mmCIF file of C-alpha atoms and ligand atoms in Angstrom:
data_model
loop_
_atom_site.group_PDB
_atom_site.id
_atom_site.type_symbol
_atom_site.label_atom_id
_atom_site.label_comp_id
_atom_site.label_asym_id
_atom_site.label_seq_id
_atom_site.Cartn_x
_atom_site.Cartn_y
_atom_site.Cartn_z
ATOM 1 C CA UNK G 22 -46.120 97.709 -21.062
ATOM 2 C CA UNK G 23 -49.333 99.790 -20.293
ATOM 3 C CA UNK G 24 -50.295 100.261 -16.313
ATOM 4 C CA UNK G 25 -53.098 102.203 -17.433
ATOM 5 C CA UNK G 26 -55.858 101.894 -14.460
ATOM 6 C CA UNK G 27 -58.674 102.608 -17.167
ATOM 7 C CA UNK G 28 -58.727 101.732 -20.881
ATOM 8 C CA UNK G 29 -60.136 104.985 -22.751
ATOM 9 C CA UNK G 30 -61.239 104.611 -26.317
ATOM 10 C CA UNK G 31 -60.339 108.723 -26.594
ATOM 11 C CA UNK G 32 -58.588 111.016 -24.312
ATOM 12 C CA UNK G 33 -61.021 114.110 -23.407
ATOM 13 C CA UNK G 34 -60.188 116.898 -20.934
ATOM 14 C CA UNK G 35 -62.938 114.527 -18.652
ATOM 15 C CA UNK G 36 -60.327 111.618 -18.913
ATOM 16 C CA UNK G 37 -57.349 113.938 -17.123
ATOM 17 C CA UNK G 38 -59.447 114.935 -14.470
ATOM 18 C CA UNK G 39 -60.913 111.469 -13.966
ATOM 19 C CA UNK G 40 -57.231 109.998 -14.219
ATOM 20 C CA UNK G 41 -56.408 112.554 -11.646
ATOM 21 C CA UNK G 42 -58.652 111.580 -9.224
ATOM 22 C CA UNK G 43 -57.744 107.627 -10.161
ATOM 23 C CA UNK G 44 -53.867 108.449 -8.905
ATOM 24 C CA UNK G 45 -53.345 107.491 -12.570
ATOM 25 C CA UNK G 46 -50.114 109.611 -14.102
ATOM 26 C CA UNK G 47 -50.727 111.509 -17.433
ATOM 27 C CA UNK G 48 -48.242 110.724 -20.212
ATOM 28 C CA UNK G 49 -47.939 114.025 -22.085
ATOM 29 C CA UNK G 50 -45.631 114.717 -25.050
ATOM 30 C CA UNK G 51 -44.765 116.974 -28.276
ATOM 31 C CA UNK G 52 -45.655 116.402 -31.838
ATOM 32 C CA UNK G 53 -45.442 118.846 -34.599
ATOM 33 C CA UNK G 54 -46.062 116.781 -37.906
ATOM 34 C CA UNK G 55 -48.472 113.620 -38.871
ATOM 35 C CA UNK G 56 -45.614 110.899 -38.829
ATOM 36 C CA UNK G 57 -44.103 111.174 -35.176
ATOM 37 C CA UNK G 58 -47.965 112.001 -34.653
ATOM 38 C CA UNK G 59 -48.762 109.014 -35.627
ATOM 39 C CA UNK G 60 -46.531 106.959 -33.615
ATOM 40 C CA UNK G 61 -46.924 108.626 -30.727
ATOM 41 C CA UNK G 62 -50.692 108.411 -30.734
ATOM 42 C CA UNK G 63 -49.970 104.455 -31.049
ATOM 43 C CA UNK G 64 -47.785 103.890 -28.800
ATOM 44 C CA UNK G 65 -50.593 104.632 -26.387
ATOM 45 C CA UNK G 66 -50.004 108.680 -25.182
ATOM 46 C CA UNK G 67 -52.852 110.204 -23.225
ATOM 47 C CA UNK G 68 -52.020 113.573 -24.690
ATOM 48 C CA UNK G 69 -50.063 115.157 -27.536
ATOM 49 C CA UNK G 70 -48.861 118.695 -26.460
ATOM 50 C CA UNK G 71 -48.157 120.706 -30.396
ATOM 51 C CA UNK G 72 -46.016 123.034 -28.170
ATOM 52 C CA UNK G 73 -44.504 125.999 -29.571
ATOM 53 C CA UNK G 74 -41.479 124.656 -29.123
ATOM 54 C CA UNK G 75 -42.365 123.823 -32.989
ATOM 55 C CA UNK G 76 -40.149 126.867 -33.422
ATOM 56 C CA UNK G 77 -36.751 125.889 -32.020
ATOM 57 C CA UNK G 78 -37.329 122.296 -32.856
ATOM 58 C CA UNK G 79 -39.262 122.444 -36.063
ATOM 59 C CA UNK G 80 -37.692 125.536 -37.383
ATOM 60 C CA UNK G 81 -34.278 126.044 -35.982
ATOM 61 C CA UNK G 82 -35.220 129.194 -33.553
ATOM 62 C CA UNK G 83 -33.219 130.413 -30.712
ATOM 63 C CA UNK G 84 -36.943 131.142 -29.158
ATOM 64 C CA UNK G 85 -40.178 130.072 -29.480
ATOM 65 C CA UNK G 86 -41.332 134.047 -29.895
ATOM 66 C CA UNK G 87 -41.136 133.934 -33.578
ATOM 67 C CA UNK G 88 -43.527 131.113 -34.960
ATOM 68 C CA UNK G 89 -47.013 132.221 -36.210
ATOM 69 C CA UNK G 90 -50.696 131.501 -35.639
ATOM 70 C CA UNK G 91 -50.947 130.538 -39.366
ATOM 71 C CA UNK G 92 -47.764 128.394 -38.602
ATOM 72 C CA UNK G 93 -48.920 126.638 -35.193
ATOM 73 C CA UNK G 94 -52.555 125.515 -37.154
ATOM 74 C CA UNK G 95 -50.336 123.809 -39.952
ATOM 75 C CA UNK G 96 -48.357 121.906 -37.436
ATOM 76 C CA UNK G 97 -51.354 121.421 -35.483
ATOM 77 C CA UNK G 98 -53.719 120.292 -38.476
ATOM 78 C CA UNK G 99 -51.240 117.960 -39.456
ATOM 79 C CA UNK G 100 -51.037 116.027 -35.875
ATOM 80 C CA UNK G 101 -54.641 115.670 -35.661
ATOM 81 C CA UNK G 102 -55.100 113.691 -39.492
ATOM 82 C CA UNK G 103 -52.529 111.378 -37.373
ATOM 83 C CA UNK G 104 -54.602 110.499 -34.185
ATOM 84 C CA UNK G 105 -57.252 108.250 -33.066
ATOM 85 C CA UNK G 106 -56.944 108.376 -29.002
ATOM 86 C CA UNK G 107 -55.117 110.989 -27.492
ATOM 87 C CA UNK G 108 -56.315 114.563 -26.430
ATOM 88 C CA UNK G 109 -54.818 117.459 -28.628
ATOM 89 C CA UNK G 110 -53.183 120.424 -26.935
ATOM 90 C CA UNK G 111 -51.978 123.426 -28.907
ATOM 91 C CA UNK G 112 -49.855 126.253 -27.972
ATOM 92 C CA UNK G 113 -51.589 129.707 -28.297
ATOM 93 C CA UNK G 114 -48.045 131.521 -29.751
ATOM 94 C CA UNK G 115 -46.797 134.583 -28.628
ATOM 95 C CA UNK G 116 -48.428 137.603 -29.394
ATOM 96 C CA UNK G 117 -52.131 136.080 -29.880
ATOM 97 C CA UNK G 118 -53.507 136.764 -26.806
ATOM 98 C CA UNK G 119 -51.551 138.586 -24.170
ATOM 99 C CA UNK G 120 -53.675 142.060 -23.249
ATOM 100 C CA UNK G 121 -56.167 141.721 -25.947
ATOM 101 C CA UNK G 122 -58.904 139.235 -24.757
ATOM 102 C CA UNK G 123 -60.868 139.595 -27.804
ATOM 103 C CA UNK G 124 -57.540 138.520 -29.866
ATOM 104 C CA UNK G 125 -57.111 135.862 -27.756
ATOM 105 C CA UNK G 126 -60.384 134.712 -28.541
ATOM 106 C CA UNK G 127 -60.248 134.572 -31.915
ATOM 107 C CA UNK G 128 -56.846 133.075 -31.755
ATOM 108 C CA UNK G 129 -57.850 130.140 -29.913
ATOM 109 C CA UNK G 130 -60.820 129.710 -32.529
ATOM 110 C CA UNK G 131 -58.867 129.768 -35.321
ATOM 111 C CA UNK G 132 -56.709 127.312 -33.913
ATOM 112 C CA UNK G 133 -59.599 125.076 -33.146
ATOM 113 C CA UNK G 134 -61.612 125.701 -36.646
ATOM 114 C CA UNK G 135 -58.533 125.730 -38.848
ATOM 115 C CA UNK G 136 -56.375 123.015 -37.298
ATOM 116 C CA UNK G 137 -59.307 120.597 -35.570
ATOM 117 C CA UNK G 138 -56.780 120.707 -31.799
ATOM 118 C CA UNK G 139 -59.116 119.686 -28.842
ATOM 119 C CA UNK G 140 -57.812 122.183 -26.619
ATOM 120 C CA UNK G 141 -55.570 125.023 -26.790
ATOM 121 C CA UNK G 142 -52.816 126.553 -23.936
ATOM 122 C CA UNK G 143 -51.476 129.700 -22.933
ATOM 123 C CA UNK G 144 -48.729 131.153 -20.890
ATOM 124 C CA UNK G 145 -49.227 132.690 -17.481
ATOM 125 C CA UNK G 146 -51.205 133.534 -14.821
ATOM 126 C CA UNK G 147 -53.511 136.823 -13.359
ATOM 127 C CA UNK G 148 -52.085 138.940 -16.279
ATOM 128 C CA UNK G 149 -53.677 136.564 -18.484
ATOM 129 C CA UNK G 150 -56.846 135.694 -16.840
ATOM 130 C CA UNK G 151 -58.960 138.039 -19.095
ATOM 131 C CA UNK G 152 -57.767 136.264 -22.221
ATOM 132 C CA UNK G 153 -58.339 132.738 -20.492
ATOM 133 C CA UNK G 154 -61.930 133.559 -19.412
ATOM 134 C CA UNK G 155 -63.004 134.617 -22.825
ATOM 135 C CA UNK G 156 -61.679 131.646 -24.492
ATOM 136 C CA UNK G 157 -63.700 128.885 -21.931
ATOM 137 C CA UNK G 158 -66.664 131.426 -22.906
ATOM 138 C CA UNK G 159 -66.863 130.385 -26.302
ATOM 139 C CA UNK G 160 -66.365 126.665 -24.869
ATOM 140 C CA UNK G 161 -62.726 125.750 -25.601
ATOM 141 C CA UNK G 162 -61.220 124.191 -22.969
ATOM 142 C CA UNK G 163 -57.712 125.666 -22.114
ATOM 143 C CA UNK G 164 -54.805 124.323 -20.429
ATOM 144 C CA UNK G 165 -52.365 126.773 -18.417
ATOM 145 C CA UNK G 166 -48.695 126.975 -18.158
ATOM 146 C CA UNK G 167 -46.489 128.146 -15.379
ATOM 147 C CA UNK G 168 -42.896 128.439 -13.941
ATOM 148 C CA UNK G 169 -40.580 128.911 -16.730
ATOM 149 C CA UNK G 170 -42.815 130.263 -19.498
ATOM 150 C CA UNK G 171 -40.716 130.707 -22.274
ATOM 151 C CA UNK G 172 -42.593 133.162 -24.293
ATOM 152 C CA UNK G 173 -41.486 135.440 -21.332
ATOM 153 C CA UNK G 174 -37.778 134.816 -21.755
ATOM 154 C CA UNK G 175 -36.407 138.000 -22.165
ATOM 155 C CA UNK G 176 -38.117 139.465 -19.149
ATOM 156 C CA UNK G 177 -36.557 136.156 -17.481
ATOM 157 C CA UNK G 178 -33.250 136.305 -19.285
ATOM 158 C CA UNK G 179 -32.200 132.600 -18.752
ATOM 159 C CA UNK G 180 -34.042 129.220 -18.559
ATOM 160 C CA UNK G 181 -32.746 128.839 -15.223
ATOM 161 C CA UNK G 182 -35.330 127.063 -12.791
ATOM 162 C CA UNK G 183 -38.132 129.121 -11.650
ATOM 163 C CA UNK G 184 -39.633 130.012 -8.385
ATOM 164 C CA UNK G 185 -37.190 129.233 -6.051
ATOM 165 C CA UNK G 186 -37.907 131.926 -3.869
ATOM 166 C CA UNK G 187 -40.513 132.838 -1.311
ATOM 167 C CA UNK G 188 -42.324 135.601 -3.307
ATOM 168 C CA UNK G 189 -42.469 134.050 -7.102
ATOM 169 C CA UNK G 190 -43.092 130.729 -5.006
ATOM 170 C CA UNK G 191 -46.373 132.468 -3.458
ATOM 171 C CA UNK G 192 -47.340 133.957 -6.990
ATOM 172 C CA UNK G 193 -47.138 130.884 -8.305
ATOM 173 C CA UNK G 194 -49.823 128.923 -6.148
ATOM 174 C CA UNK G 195 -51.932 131.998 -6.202
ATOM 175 C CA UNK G 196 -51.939 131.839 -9.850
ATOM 176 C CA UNK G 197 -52.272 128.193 -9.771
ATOM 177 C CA UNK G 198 -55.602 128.665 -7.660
ATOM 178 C CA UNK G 199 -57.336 131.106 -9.829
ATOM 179 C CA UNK G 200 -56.191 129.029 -13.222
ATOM 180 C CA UNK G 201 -58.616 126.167 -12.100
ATOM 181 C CA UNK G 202 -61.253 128.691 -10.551
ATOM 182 C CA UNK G 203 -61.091 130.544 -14.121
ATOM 183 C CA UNK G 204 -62.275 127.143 -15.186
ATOM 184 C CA UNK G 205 -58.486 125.179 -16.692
ATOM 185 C CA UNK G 206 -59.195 121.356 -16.938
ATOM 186 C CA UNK G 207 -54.786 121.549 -16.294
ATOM 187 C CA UNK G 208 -51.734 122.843 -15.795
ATOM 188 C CA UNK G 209 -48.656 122.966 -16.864
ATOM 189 C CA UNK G 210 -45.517 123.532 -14.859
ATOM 190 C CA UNK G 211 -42.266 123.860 -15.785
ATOM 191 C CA UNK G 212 -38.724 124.048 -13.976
ATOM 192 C CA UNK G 213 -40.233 124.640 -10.605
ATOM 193 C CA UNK G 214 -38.206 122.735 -7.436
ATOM 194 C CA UNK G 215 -40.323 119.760 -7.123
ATOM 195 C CA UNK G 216 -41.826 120.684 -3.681
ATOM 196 C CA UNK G 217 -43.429 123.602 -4.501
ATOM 197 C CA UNK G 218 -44.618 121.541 -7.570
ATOM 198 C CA UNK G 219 -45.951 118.874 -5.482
ATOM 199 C CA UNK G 220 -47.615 121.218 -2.910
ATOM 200 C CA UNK G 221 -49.802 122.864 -6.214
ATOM 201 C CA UNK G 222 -50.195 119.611 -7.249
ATOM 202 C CA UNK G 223 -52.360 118.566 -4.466
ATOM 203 C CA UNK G 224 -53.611 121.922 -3.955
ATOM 204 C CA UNK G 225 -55.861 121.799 -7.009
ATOM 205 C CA UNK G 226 -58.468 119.277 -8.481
ATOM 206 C CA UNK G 227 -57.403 119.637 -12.047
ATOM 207 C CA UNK G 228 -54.245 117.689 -13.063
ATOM 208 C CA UNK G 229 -50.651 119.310 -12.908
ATOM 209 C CA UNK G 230 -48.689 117.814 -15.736
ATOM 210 C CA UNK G 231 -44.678 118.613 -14.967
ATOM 211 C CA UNK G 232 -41.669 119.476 -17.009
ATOM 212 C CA UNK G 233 -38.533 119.526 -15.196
ATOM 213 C CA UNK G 234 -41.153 119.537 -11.835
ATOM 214 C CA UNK G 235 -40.552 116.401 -10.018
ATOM 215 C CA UNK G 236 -42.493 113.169 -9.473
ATOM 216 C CA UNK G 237 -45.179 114.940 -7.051
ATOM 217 C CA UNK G 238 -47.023 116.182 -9.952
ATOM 218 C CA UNK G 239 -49.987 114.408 -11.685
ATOM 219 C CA UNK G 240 -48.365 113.773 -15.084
ATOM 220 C CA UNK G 241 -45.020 114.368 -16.953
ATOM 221 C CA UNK G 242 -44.277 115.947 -20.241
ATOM 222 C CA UNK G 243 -41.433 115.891 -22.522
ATOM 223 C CA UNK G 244 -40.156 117.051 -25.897
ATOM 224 C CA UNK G 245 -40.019 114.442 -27.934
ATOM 225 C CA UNK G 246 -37.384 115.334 -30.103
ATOM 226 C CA UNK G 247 -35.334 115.649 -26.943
ATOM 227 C CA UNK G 248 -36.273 112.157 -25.128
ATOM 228 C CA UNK G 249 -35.579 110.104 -28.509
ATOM 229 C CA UNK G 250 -31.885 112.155 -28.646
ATOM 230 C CA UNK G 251 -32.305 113.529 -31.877
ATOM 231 C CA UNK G 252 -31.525 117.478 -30.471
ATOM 232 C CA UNK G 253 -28.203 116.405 -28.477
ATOM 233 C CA UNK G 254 -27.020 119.916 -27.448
ATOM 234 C CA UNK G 255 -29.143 120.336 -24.901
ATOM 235 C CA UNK G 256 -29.342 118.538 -21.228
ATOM 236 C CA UNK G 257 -31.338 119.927 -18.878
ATOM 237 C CA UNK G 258 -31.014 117.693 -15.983
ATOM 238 C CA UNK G 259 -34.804 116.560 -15.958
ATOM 239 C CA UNK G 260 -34.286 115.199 -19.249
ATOM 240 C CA UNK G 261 -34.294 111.295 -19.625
ATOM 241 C CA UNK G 262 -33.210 110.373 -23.108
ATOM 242 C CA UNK G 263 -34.856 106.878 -24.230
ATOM 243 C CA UNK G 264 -32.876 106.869 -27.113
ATOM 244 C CA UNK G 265 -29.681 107.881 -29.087
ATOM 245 C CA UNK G 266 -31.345 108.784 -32.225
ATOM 246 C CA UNK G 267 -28.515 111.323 -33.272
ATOM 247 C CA UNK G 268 -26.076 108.787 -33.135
ATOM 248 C CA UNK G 269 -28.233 106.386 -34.597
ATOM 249 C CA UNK G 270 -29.560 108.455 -37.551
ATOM 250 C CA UNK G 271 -25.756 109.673 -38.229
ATOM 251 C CA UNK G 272 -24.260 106.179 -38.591
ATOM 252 C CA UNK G 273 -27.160 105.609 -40.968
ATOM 253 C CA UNK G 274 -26.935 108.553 -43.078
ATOM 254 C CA UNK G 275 -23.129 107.862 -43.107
ATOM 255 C CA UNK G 276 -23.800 104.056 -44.116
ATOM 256 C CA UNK G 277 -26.276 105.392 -47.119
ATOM 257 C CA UNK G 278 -23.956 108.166 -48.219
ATOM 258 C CA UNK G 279 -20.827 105.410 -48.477
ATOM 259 C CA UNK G 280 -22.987 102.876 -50.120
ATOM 260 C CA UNK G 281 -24.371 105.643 -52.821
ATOM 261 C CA UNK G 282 -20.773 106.601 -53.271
ATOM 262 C CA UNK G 283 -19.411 103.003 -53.768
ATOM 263 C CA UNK G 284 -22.119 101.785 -56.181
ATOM 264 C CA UNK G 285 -23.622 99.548 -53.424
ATOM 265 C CA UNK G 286 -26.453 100.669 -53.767
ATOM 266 C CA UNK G 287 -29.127 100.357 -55.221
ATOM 267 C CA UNK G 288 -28.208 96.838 -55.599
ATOM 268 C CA UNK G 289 -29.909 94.334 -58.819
ATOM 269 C CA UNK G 290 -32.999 93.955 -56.029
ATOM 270 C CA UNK G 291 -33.119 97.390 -55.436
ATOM 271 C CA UNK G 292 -34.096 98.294 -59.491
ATOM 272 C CA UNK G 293 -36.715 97.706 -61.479
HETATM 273 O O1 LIG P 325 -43.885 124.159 -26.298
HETATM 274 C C1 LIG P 325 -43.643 123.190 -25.576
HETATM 275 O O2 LIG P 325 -43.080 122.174 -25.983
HETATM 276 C C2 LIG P 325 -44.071 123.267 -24.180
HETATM 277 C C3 LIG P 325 -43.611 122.182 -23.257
HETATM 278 C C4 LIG P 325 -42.189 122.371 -22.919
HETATM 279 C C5 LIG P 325 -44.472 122.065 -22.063
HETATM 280 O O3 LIG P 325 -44.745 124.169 -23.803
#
């Protein structure tokens, strides 16, 4: 069922803004490797977020501080070989650009010459602005992130919603602001209440794509491992599972393992 208002051959960061504007919502969500990729693109996403959540979903992290540059471009190269349509996003990973612009810089080029990602997206707000400005210098368009940024997790020390009071609340939309003066084409927020979500949200010309951020917003994004149920230990409450695809995958591995074991299979078809 697609109640797309405008058919676009290809996603570009033109397309958000212009959906924006449209009142059409952005469908946003994670891919890390070229088969999910694939189906994702397919099924009709208007962008593919290869989020640095890579590391706890990909690679079994308790954080997403550990996983590499040289790490995020394989993930990332692999997505794009998948794609025809969407608009690729890539997560800048911790430690390539926060309070070295010039790192930054050659972060997000590496991640756009070595992996072929469309776009690239960093963590945080004023502290980062140097970084962010540098990068739209050399013409790569950049997508911001705030709320709960998880890079910053141990200055946070929980995943706990963010911005719930007046101050960080204030911070927030100020940061919001000079994100899509610096020159953003969006934004990211995540685990913010969904007023103050909202309230950004119409506060700014470029699109606000939430997580956790309430239906105010100009888009939603998800983890896709997460949405399909394949990671079932955790349930934030934003989370809408479409699927049960840890159940499903364990009755199936189960069924293979007991027809290996009882010589069911492979069966006289099944041989050559
Ligand atoms: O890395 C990621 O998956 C993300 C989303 C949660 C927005 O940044």
């Amino acid at each position: 069922m697609s109640v797309a208002k405008k058919q676009y051959k290809r996603i570009t960061v033109k397309s958000l803004i212009e959906m924006k504007a449209n009142k059409e919502k952005i469908s946003m969500l994670t891919a890390y490797d070229y088969t999910m990729a694939k189906i994702v693109d397919d099924a009709g996403i208007d962008v593919i977020l290869v989020g640095d959540s890579a590391s706890n979903v990909m690679a079994g992290h308790e954080t997403t501080l550990p996983i590499t540059l040289d790490q995020m471009i394989y993930h990332a190269s692999s997505v794009i070989r998948a794609i025809d349509r969407c608009l690729v996003v890539v997560d800048l990973p911790f430690g390539t650009y926060q309070g070295n612009s010039k790192n930054a810089l050659d972060s997000a080029i590496r991640i756009m010459k070595e992996s072929g990602g469309h776009a690239v997206k960093l963590e945080g707000g004023s502290e980062i602005s140097e970084s962010i400005s540098r990068i739209l210098t050399a013409g790569i368009p950049v997508m911001g992130h705030l709320g709960l940024t998880p890079q910053s997790i141990y200055k946070f020390g929980t995943y706990t919603v963010r911005a719930k009071e007046e101050a960080e609340a204030e911070k927030l939309k100020e940061d919001a602001k000079l994100l899509e003066e610096l020159g953003c084409f969006a934004l990211v927020l995540e685990k913010v209440p969904a007023k103050l979500a909202q309230e950004v949200a119409e506060s700014l010309t470029i699109p606000v794509i939430g997580i956790g951020a309430g239906s105010g917003v100009d888009g939603q994004v998800l983890v896709t491992h997460d949405m399909l149920g394949m990671t079932h230990e955790f349930n934030p409450r934003f989370l809408r599972r479409y699927l049960d695809l840890y159940s499903e995958m364990t009755t199936a591995f189960k069924q293979y393992i007991g027809d290996v074991k009882s010589l069911d299979f492979p069966n006289d078809k099944e041989q050559y």
